[in-house]
CSV table of C-alpha atoms and ligand atoms in Angstrom, one decimal:
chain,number,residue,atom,x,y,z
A,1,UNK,CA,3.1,-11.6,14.1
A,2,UNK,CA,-0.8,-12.4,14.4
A,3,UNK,CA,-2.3,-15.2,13.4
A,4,UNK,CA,-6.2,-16.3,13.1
A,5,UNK,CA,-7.5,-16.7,16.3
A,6,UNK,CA,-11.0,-18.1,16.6
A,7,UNK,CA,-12.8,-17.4,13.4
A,8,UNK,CA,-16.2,-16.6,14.2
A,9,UNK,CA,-15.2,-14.2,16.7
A,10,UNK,CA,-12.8,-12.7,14.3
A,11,UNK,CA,-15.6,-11.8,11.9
A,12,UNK,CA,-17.6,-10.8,14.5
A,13,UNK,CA,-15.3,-7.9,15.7
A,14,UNK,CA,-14.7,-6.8,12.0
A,15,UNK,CA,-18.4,-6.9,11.6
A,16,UNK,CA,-18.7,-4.7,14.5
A,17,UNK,CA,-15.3,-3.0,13.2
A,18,UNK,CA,-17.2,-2.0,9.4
A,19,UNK,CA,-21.0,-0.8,11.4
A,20,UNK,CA,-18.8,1.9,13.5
A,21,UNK,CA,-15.8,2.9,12.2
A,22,UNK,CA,-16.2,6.6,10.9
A,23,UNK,CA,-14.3,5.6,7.3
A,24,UNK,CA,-13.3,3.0,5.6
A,25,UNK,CA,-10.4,2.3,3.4
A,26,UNK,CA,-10.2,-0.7,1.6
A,27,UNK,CA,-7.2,-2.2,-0.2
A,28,UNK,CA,-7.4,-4.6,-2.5
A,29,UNK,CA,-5.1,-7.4,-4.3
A,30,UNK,CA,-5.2,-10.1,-6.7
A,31,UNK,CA,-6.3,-12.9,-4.0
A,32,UNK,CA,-9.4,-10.9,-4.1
A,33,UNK,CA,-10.6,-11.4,-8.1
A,34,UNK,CA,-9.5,-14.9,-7.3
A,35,UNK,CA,-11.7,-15.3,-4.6
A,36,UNK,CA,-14.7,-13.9,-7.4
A,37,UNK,CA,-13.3,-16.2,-9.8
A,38,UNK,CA,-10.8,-14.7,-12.0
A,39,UNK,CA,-8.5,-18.0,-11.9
A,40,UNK,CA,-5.3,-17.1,-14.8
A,41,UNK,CA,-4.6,-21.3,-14.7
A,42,UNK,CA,-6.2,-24.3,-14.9
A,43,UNK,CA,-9.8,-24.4,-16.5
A,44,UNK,CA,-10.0,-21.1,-17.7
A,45,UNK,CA,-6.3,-21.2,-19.1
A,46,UNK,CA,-7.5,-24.0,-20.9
A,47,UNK,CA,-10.4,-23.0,-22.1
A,48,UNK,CA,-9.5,-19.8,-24.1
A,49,UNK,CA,-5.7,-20.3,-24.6
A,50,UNK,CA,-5.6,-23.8,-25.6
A,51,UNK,CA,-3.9,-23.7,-28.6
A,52,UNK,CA,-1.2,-20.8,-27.5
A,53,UNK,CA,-0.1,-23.6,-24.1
A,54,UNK,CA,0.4,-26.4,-26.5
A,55,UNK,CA,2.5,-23.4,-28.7
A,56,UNK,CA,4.1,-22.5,-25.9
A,57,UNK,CA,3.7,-23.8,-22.9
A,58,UNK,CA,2.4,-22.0,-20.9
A,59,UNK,CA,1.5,-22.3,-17.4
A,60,UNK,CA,-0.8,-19.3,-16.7
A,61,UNK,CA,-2.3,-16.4,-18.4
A,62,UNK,CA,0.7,-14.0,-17.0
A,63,UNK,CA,3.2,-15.8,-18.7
A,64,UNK,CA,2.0,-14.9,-22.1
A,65,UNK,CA,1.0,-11.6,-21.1
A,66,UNK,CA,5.1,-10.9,-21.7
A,67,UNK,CA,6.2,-13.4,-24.0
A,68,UNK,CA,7.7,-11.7,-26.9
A,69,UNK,CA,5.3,-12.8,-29.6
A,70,UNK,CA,6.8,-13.1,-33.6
A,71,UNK,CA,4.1,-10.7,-34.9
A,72,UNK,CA,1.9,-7.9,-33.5
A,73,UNK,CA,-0.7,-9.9,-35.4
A,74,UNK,CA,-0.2,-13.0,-32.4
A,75,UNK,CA,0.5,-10.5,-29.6
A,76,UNK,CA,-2.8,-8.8,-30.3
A,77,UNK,CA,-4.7,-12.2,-30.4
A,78,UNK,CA,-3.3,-13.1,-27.1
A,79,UNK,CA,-4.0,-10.4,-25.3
A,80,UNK,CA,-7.3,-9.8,-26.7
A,81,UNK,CA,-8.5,-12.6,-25.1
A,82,UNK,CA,-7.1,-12.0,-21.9
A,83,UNK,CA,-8.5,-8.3,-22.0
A,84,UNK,CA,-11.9,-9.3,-22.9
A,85,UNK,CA,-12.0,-12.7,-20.4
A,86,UNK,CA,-10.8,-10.4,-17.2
A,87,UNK,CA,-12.3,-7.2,-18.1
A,88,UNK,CA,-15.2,-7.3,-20.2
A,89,UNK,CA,-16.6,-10.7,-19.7
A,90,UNK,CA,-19.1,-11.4,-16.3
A,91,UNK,CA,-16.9,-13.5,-13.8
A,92,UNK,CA,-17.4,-12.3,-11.0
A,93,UNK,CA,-19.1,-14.8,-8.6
A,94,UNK,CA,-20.6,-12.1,-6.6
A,95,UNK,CA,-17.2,-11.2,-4.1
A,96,UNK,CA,-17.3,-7.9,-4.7
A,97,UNK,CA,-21.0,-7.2,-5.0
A,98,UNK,CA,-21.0,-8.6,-1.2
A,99,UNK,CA,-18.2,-5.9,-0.3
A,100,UNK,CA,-20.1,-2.8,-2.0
A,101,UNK,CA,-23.1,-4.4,-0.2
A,102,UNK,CA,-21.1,-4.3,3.3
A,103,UNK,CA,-19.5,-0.6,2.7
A,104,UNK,CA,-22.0,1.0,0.3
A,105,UNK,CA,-23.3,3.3,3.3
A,106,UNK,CA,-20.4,4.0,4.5
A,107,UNK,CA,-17.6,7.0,3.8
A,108,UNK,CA,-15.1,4.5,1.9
A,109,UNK,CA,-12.2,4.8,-0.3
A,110,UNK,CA,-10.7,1.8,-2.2
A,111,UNK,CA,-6.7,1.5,-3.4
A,112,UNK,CA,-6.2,-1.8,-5.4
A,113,UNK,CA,-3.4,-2.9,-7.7
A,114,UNK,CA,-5.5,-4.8,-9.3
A,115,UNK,CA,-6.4,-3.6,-13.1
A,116,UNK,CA,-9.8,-5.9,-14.0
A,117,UNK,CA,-12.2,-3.1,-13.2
A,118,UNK,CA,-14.2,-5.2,-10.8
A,119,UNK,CA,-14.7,-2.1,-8.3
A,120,UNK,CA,-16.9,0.2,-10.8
A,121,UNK,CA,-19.0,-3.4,-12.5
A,122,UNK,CA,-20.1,-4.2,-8.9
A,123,UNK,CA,-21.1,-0.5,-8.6
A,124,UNK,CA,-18.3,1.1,-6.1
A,125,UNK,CA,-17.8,5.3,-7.1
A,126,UNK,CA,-15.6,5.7,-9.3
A,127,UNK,CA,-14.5,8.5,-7.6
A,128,UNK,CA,-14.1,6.4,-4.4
A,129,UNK,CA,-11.5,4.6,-6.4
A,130,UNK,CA,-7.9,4.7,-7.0
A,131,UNK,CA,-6.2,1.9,-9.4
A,132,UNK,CA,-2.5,2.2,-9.0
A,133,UNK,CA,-1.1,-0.1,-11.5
A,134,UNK,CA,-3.2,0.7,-14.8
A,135,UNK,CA,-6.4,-1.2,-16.2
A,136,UNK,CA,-6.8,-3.6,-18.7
A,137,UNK,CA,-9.7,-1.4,-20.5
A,138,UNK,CA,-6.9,1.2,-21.4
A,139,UNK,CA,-3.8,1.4,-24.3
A,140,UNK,CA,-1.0,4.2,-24.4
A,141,UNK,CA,1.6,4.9,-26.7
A,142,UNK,CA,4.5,2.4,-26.2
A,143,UNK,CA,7.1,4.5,-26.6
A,144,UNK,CA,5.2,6.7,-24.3
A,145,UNK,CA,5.4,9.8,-26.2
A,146,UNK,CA,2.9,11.4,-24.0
A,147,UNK,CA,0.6,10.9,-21.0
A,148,UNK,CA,-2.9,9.6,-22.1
A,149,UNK,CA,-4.8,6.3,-22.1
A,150,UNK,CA,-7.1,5.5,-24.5
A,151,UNK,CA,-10.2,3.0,-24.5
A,152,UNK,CA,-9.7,-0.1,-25.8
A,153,UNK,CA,-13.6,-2.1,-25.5
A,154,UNK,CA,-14.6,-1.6,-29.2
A,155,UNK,CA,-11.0,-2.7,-30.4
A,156,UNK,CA,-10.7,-5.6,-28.2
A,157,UNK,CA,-13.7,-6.7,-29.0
A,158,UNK,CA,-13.2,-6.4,-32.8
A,159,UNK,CA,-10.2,-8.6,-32.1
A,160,UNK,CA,-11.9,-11.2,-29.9
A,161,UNK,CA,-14.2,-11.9,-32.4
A,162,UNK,CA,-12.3,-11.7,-35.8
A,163,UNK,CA,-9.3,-13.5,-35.0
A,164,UNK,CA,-8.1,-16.7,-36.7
A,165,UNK,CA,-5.2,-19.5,-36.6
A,166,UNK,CA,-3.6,-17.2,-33.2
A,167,UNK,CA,-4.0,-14.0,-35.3
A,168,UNK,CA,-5.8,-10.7,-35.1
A,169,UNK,CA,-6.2,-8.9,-38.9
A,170,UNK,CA,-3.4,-6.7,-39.7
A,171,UNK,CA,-6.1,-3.6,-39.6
A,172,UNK,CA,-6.7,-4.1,-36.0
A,173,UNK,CA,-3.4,-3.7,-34.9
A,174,UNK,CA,-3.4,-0.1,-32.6
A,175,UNK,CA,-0.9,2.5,-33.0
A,176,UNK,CA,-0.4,5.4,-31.2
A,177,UNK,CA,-2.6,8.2,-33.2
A,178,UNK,CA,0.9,10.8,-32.5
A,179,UNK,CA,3.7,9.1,-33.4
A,180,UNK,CA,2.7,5.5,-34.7
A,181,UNK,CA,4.3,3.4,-32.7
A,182,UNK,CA,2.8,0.6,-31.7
A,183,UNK,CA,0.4,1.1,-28.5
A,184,UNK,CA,1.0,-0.9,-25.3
A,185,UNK,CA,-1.2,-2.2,-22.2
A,186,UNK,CA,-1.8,0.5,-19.7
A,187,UNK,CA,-0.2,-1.7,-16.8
A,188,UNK,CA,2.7,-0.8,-14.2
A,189,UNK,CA,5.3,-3.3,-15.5
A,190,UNK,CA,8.1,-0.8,-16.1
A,191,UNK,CA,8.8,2.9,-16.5
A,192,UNK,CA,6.8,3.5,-19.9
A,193,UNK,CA,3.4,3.1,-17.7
A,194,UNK,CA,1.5,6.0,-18.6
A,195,UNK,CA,0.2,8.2,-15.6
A,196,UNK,CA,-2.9,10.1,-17.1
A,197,UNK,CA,-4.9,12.6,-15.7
A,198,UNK,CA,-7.2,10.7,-14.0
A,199,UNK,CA,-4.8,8.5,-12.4
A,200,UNK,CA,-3.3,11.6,-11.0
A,201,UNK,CA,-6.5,12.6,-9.8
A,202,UNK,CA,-7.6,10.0,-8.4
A,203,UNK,CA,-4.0,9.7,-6.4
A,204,UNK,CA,-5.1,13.0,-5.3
A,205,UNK,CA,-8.4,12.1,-4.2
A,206,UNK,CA,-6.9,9.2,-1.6
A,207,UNK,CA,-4.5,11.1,-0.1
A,208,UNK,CA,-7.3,14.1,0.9
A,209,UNK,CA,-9.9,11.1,1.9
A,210,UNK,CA,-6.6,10.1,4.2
A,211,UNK,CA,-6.0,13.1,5.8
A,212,UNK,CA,-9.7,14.3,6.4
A,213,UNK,CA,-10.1,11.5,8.5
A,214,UNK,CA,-6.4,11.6,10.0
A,215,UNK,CA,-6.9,10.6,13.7
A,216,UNK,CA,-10.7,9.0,13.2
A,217,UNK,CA,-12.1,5.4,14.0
A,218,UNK,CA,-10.9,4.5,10.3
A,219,UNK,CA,-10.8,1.0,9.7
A,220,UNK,CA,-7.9,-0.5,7.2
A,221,UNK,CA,-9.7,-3.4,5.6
A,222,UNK,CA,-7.1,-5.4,3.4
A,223,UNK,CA,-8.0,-7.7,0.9
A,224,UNK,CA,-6.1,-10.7,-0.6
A,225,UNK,CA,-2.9,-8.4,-0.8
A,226,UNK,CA,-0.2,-10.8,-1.2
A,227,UNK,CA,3.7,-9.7,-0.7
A,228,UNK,CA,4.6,-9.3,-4.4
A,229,UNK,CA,4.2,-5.3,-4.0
A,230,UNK,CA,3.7,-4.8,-0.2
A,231,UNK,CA,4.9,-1.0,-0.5
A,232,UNK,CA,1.7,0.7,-2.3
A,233,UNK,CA,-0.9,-1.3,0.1
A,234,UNK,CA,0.1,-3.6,3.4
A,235,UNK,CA,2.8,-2.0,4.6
A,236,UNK,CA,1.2,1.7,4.7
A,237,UNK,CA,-1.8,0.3,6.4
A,238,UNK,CA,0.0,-1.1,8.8
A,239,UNK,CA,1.7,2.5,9.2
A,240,UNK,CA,-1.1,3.9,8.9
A,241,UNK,CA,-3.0,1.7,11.7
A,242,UNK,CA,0.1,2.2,13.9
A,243,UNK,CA,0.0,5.8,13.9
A,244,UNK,CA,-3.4,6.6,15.0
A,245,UNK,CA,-4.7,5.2,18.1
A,246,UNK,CA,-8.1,4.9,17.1
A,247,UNK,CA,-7.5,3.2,13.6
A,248,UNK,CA,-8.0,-0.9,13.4
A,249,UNK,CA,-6.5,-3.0,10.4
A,250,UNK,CA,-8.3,-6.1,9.3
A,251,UNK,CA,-6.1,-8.5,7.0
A,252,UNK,CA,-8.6,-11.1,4.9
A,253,UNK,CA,-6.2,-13.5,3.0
A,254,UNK,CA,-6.1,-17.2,2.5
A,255,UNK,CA,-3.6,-18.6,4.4
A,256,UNK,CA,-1.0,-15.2,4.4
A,257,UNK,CA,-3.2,-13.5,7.3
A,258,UNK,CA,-1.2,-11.6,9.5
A,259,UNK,CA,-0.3,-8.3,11.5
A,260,UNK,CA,2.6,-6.9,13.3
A,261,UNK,CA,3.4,-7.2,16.6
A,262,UNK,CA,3.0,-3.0,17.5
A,263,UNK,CA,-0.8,-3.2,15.8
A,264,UNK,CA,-1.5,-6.9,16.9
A,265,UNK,CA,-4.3,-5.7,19.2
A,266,UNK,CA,-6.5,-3.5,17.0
A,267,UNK,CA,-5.8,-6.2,14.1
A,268,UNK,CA,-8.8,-8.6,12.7
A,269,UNK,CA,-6.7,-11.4,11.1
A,270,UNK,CA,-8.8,-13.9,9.3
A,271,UNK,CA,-7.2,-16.4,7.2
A,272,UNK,CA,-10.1,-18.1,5.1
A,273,UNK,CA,-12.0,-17.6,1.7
A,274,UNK,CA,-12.5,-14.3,0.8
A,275,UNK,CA,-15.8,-14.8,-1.0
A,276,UNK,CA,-16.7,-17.1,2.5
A,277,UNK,CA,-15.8,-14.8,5.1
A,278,UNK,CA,-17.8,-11.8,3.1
A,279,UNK,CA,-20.5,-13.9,3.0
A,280,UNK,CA,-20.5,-14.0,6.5
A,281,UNK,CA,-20.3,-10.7,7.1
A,282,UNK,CA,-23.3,-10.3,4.8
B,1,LIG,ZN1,3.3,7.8,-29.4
């Protein structure tokens, strides 16, 4: 495994990596919305969920996310402010307006697990984007009884507003407009996560922007991508990297940088801030 070697040399070679590679594909975790300030502990958990911790006890916004709530009235009033703190609230400290600034010229394609819509605010192409494990912008049936997502924004921020003592009112409560059950978060926790149509698509559009550029100078620029689901990002780049010659993997992650023996020399492994080392590359 490769570690960090000198810093400033490491972000000079993936500077040099992002001005000539012919494409690049970025993948993207949670470390990097931490790194723009989407924190689910601390402060922020404080701030907007005081009264549910002291309920419950909770130690970060995830925790709640699947606590089975008494009423759909509570449920809703949790999860409407978590929805409308990560998704339609402006967090971001400027972390991923610095990467659309660094790649904007360039052919690029971004996968990311993560669901806070960050990609498309800081201005990325939607069509240059494929979000694997839902967003939180978008319901589905529960059950699911079929295969669509719906828009949440109005809803949400109907229920942000108007909710009292931990409860949304009872009118505000969604239901699948099919079969009335109760709608559900568009997220990949289990195997009722709703595909749609333009998941599918954009699925679709990765795997051609992988093979048009199948043997090409294509840097593999991975960021914050922990190891909680290594199988839809890391580990493909590193295939990826290992079977063409020509490709380069760079790994930004605090403190969890690191590449493979086989790919070690065409790696860029930095180990610092996220938002610090894009600033340097800016
Ligand atoms: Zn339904």
């Amino acid at each position: 495994m490769k570690f960090t070697k000198d810093y400033s040399a490491e972000i000079d070679r993936l500077k040099k990596e992002i001005q000539t590679a012919d494409a690049i594909v970025i993948g993207a975790g949670a470390g990097l919305s931490t790194a723009a300030g989407f924190t689910y502990s601390g402060e922020r958990l404080q701030k907007y969920f005081a009264d549910f911790v002291e309920k419950y006890g909770f130690h970060d916004m995830y925790s709640g996310g699947f606590y089975p709530f008494p009423t759909p009235e509570e449920q809703w009033a949790y999860w409407s402010r978590y929805i409308y703190i990560n998704r339609y609230m402006d967090v971001d400290n400027g972390t991923y307006k610095r990467l659309f600034e660094l790649v904007k010229d360039k052919d690029y394609f971004v996968i990311t697990t993560n669901v806070d819509h960050q990609f498309q605010k800081a201005g990325f192409d939607k069509h240059r984007l494929f979000y694997t494990q839902g967003d939180y912008g978008l319901w589905q049936c529960s059950e699911p009884c079929h295969q669509k997502t719906y828009d949440n924004e109005e809803t949400v921020r109907a229920m942000f507003e108007t909710q009292k003592d931990m409860r949304v009112p009872s009118e505000l409560v969604p239901h699948c407009p099919v079969c009335g059950k109760p709608m559900s978060m568009n997220l990949r926790a289990d195997d009722t996560f709703v595909e749609d149509e333009g998941w599918h698509r954009a699925g679709e559009r990765y795997d051609e922007f992988l093979r048009r550029h199948d043997g090409l100078h294509i840097l593999f620029l991975e960021l914050g991508v922990g190891m909680n689901t290594p199988v839809i990002i890391k580990y493909p780049f590193w295939k990826m990297t290992y079977a063409n010659p020509k490709a380069v993997y760079a790994c930004l992650n605090f403190g969890e940088a690191y590449a493979p023996d086989e790919i070690s020399e065409r790696s860029i492994c930095i180990n610092g801030d996220i938002r610090e080392v894009l600033n340097a590359l800016v």
